[in-house]
Each structure stands twice: as structure tokens, then as C-alpha cells.
mmCIF file with all atom_site columns, C-alpha atoms in Angstrom:
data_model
loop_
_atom_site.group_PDB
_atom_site.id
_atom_site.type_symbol
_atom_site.label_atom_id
_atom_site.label_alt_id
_atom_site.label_comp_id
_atom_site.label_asym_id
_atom_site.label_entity_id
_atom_site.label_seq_id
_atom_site.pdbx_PDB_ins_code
_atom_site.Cartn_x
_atom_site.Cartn_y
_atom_site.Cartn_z
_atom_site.occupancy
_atom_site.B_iso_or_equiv
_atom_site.pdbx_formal_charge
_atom_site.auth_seq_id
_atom_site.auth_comp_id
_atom_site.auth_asym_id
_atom_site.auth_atom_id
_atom_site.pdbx_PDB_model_num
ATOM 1   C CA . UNK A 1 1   ? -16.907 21.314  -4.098  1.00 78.00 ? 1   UNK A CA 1
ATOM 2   C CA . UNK A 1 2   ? -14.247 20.079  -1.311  1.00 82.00 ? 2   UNK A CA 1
ATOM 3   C CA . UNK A 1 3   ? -13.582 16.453  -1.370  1.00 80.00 ? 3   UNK A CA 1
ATOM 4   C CA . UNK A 1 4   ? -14.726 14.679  2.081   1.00 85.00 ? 4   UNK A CA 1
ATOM 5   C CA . UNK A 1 5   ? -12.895 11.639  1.928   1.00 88.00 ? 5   UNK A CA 1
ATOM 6   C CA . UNK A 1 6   ? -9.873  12.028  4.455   1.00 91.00 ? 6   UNK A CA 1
ATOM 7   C CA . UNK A 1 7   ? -8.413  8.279   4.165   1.00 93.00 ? 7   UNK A CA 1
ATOM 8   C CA . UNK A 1 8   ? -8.290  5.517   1.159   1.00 95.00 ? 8   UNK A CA 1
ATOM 9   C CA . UNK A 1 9   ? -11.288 3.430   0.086   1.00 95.00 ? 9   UNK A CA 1
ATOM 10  C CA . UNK A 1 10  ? -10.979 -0.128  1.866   1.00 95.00 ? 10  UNK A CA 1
ATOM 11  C CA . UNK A 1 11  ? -10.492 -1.256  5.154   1.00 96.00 ? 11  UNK A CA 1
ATOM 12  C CA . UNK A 1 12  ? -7.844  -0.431  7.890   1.00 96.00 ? 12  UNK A CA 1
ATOM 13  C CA . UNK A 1 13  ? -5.640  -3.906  8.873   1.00 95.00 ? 13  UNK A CA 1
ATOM 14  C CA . UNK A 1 14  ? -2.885  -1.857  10.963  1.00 94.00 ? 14  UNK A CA 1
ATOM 15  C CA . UNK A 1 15  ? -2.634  1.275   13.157  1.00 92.00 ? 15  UNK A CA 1
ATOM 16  C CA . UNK A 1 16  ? 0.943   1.678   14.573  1.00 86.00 ? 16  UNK A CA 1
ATOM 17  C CA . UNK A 1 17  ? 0.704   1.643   18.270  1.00 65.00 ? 17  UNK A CA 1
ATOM 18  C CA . UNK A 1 18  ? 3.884   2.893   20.377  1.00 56.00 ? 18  UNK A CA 1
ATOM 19  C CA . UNK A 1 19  ? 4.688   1.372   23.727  1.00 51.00 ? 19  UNK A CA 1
ATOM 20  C CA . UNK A 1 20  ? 5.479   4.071   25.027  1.00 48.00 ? 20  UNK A CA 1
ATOM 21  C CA . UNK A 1 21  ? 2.285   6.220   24.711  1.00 45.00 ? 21  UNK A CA 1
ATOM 22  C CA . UNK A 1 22  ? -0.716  4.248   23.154  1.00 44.00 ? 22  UNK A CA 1
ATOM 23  C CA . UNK A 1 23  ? -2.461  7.270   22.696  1.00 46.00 ? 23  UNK A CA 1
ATOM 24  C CA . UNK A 1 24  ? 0.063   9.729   20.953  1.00 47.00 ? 24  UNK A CA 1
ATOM 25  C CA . UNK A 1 25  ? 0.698   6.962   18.092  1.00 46.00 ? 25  UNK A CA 1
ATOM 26  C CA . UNK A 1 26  ? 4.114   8.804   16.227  1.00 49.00 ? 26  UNK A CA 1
ATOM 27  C CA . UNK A 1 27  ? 6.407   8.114   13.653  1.00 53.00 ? 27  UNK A CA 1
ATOM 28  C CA . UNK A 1 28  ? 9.572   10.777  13.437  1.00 51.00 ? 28  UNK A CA 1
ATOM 29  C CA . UNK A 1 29  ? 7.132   13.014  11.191  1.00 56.00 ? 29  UNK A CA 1
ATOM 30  C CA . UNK A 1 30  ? 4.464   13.366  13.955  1.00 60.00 ? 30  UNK A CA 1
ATOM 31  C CA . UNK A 1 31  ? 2.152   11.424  12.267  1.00 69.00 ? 31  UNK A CA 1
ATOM 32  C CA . UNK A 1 32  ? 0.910   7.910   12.810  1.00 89.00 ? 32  UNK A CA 1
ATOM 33  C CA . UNK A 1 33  ? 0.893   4.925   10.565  1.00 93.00 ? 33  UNK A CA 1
ATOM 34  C CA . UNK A 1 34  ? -2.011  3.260   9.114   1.00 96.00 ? 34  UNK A CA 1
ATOM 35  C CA . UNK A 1 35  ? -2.258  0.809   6.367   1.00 97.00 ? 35  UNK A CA 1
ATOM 36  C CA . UNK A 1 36  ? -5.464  0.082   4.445   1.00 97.00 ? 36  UNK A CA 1
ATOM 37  C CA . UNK A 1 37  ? -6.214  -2.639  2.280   1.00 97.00 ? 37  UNK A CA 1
ATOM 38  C CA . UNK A 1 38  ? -8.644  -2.308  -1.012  1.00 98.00 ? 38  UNK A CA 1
ATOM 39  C CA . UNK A 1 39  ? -9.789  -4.454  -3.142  1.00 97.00 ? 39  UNK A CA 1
ATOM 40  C CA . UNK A 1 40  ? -9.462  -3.957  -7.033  1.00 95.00 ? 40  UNK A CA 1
ATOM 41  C CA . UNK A 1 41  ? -12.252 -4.987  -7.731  1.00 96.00 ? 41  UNK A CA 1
ATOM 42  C CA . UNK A 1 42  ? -14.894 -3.393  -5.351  1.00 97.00 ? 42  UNK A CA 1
ATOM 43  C CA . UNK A 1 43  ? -12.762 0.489   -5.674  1.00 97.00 ? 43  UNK A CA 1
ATOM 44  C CA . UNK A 1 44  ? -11.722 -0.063  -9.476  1.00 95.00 ? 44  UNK A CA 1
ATOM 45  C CA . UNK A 1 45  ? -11.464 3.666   -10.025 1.00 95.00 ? 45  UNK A CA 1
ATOM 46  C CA . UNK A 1 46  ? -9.476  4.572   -7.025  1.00 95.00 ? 46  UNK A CA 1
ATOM 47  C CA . UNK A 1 47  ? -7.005  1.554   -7.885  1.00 95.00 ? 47  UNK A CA 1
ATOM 48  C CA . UNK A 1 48  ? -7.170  2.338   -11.282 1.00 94.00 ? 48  UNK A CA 1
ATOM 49  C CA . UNK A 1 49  ? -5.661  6.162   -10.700 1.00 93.00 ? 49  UNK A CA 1
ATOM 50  C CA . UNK A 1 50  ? -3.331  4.822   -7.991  1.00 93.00 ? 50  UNK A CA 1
ATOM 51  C CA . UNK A 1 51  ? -1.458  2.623   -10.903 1.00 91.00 ? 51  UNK A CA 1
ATOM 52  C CA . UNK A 1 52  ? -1.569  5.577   -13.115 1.00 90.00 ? 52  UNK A CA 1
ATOM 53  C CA . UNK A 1 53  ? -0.173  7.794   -10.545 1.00 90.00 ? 53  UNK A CA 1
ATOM 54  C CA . UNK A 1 54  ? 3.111   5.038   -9.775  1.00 89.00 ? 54  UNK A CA 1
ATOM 55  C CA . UNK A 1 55  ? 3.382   5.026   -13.427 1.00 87.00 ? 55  UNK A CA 1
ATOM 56  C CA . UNK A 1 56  ? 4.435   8.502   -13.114 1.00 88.00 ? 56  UNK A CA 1
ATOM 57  C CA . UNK A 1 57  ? 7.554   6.600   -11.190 1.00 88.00 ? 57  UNK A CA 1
ATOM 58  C CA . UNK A 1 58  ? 8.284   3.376   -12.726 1.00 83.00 ? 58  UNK A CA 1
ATOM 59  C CA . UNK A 1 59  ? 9.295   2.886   -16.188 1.00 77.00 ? 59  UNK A CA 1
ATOM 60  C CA . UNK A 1 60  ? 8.214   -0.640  -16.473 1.00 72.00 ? 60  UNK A CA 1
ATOM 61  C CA . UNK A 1 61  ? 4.597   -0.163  -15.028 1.00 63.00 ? 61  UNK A CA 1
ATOM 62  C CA . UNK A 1 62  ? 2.191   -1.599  -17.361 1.00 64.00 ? 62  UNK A CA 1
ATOM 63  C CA . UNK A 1 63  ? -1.214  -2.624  -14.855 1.00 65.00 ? 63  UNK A CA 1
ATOM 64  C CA . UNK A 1 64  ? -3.368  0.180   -14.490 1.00 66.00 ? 64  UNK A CA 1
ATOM 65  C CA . UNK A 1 65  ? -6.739  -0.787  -16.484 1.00 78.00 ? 65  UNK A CA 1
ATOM 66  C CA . UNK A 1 66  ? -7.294  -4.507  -15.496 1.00 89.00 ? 66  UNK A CA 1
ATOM 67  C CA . UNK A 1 67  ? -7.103  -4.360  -11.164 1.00 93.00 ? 67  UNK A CA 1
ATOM 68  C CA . UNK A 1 68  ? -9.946  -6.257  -10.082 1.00 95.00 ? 68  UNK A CA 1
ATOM 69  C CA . UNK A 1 69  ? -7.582  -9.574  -9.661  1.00 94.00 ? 69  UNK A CA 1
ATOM 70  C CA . UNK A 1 70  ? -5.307  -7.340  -7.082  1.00 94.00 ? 70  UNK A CA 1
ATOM 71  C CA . UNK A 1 71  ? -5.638  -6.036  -3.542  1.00 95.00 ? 71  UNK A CA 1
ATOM 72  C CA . UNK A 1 72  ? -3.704  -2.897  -3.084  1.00 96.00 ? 72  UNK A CA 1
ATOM 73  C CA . UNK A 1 73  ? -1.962  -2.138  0.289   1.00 97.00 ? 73  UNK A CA 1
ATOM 74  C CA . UNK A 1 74  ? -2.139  1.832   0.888   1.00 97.00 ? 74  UNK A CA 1
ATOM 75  C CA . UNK A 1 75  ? 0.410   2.741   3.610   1.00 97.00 ? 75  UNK A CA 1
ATOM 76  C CA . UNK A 1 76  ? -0.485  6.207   4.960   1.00 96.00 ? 76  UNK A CA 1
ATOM 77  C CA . UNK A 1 77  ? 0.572   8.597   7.648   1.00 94.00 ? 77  UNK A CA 1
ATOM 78  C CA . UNK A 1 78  ? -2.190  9.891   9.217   1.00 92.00 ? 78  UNK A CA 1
ATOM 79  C CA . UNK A 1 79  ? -2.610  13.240  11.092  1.00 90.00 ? 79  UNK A CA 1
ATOM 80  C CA . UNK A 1 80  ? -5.830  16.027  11.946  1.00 89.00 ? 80  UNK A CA 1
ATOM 81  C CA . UNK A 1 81  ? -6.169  16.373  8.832   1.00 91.00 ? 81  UNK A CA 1
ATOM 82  C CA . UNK A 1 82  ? -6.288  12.814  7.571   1.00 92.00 ? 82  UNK A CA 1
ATOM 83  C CA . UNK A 1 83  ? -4.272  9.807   6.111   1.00 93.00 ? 83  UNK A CA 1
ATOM 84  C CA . UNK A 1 84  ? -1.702  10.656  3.270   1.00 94.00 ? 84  UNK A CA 1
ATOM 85  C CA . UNK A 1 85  ? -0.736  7.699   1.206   1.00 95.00 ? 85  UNK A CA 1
ATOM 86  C CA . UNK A 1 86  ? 3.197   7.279   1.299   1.00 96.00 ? 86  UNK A CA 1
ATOM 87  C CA . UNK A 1 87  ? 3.475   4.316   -0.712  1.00 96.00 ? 87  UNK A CA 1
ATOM 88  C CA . UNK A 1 88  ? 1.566   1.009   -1.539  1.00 95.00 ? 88  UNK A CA 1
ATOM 89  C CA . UNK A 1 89  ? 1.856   -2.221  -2.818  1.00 93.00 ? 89  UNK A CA 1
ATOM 90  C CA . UNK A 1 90  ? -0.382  -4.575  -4.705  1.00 92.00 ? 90  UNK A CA 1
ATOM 91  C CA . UNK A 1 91  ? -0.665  -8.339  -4.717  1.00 90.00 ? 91  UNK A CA 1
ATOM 92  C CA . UNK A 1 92  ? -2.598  -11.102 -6.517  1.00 89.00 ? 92  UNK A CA 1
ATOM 93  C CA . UNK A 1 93  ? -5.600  -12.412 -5.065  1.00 90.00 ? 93  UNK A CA 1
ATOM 94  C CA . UNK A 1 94  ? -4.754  -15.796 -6.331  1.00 86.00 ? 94  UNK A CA 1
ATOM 95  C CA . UNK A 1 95  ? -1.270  -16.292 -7.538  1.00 79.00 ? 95  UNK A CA 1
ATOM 96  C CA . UNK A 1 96  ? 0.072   -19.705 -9.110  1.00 76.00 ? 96  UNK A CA 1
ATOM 97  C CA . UNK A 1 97  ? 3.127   -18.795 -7.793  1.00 76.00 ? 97  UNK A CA 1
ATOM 98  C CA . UNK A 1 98  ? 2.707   -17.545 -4.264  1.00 73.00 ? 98  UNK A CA 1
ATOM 99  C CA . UNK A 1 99  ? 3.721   -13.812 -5.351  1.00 73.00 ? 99  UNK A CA 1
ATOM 100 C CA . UNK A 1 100 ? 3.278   -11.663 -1.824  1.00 78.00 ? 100 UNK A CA 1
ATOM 101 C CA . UNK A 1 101 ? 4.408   -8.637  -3.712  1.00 83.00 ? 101 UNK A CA 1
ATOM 102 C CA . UNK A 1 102 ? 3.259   -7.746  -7.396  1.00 84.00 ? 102 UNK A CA 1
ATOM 103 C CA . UNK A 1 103 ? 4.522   -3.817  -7.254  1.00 87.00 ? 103 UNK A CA 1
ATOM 104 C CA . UNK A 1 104 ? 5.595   -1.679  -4.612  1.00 89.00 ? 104 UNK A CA 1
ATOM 105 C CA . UNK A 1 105 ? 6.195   2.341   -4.741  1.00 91.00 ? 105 UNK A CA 1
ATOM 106 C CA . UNK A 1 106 ? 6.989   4.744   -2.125  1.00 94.00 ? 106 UNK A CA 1
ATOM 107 C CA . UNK A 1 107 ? 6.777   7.937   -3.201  1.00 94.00 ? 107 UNK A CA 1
ATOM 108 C CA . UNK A 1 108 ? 10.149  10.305  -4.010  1.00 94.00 ? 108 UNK A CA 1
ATOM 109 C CA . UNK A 1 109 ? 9.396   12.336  -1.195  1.00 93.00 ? 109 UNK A CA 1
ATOM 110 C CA . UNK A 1 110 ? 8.932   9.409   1.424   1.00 94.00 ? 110 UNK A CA 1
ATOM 111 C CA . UNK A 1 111 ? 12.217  7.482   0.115   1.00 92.00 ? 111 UNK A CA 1
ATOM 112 C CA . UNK A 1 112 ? 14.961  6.778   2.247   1.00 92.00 ? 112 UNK A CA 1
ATOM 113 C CA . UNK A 1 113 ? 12.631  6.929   5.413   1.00 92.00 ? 113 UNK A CA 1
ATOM 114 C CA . UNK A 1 114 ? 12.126  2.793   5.787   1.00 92.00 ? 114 UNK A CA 1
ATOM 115 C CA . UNK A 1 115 ? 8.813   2.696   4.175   1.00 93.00 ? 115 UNK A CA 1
ATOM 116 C CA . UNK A 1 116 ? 10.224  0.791   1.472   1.00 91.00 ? 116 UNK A CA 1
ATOM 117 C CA . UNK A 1 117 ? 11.343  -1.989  4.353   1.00 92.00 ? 117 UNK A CA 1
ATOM 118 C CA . UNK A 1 118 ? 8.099   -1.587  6.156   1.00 93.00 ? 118 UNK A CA 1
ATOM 119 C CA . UNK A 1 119 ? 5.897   -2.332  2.911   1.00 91.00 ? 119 UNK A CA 1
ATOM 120 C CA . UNK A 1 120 ? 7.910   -5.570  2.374   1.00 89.00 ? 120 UNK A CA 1
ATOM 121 C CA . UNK A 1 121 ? 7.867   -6.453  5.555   1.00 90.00 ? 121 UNK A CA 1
ATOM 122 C CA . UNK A 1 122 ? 4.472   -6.003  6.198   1.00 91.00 ? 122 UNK A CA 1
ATOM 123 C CA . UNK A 1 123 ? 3.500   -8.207  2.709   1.00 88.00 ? 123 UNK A CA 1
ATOM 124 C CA . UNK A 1 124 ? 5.779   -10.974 4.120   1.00 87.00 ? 124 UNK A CA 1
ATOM 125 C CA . UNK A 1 125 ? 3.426   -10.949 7.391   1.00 88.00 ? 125 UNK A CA 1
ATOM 126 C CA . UNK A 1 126 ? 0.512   -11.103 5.490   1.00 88.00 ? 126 UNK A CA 1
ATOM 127 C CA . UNK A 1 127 ? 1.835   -14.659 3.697   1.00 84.00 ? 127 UNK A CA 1
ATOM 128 C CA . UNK A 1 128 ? 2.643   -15.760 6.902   1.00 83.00 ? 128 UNK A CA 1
ATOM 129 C CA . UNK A 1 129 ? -1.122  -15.279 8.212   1.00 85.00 ? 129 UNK A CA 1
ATOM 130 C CA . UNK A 1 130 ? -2.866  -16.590 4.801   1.00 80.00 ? 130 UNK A CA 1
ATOM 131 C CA . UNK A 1 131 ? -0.154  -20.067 5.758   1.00 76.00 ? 131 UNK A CA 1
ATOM 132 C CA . UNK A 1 132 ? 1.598   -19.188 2.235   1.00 75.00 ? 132 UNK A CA 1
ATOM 133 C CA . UNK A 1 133 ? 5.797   -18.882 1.736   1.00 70.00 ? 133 UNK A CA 1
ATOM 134 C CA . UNK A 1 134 ? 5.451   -15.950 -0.807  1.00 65.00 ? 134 UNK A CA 1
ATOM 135 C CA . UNK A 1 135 ? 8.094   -14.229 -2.005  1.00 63.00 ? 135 UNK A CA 1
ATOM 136 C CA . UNK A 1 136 ? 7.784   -10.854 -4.215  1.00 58.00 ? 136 UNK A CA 1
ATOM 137 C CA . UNK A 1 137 ? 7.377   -11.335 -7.952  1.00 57.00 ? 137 UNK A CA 1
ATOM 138 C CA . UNK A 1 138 ? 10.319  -10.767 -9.819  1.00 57.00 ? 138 UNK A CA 1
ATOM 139 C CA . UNK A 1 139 ? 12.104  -8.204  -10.282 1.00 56.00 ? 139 UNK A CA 1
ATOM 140 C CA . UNK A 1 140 ? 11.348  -5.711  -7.829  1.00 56.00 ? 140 UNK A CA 1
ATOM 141 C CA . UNK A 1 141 ? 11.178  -2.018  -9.377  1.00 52.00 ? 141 UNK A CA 1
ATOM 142 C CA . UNK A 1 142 ? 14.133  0.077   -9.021  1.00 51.00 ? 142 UNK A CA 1
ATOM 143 C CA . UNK A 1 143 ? 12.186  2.655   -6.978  1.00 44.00 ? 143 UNK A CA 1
#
């Protein structure tokens, strides 16, 4: 049988609005952006294959069983047909050190298009709203 879901688990925290036409929300693809954030621990499967699928992409990645302590940020572009994740990131519910950033992928095919900016960008806003400093756990993957 067909799948129904047409967006991630979780709940939406940003639409991209355009000042120019606040209905007709674009990026340079024709699709809008939307980001969603889910929480490890309430969508443990869905985070659970998400980690497995960046693993695909970075070497180093070594979380994929154990995501309840992590929110993941899915950034999407969304379109008739749906949202399509382009990337993500993931960050500690409670980090000692501040982290805002525990990993971050954009997909291959959605590199070089500034998602990789927007996702660090955007984690750096969400510090700034919880009152925190943060700064991205260290290092950053290569991809």
C-alpha cells in the first residue's frame, strides 16, 4: 500500500515567507522551505532511519540506535506533492556544554545550494531564543 505521510513526523517551527509574494512562498527550485522539528524520543523509528540514512554520508557517524536525548531539525522543500527532506541536523536536549549543533547533513544532491549555511544558521537562532551561547559540537563533519 502507498505511504500517506507527505511531510516528517514532528512539528513545523518555520515556513519561508517571501516579501514579495506571501502566497507563492519560493526558493530558486520552486519549492518552499519548511523546517520541522522531532523529537527522538516521541518518533524513535523515524529518527532512528534518518541517522542510518546520513550514515550512508559520513564516515564518522556513530548515533543511530540511542536518539531519544536529541531533537532532530528536518529542513524540507515542500511542493504539491509534499515536503522532501534536504538535510537536517540534530541537537542535545540538554547539553553540558551548550552544543547547538550535534550533526548536520545535507544531502549530495542539495550541496552547494546554501542549505548547509541555512541549517547553521537556523541552530544558532534557536540558542539565541532558548537564552543559550551554543556553538556546534566539535568537529563539524566534512559533508
Amino acid at each position: 500500500s502507498e505511504c500517506k505521510c507527505r511531510r516528517p513526523p514532528g512539528t513545523e517551527i518555520y515556513r519561508e515567507t517571501s516579501d514579495n509574494d506571501v502566497d507563492n512562498d519560493v526558493n530558486m527550485n520552486g519549492s518552499r522551505i519548511s523546517v520541522f522539528e522531532v523529537d527522538g524520543k516521541e518518533h524513535r523509528v523515524y529518527c532512528q532511519n534518518l541517522c542510518l540514512l546520513a550514515k550512508l554520508f559520513l564516515d564518522h557517524k556513530n548515533l543511530y540506535y540511542d536518539v531519544d536525548p536529541f531533537f532532530f531539525y528536518i529542513i524540507t522543500e515542500v511542493d504539491a506533492l509534499g515536503a522532501h527532506i534536504v538535510g537536517y541536523f540534530s541537537k542535545e536536549k540538554h547539553s553540558a556544554e551548550d552544543y547547538n549543533l550535534a550533526c548536520i547533513l545535507t544531502f549530495p544532491q542539495f550541496q552547494k545550494c546554501g542549505y548547509g549555511k541555512f541549517i547553521i544558521s537556523l541552530s544558532y537562532e534557536l540558542s539565541k531564543r532558548e537564552g543559550k551561547a551554543g556553538s556546534p559540537e566539535k568537529p563539524l563533519s566534512d559533508l
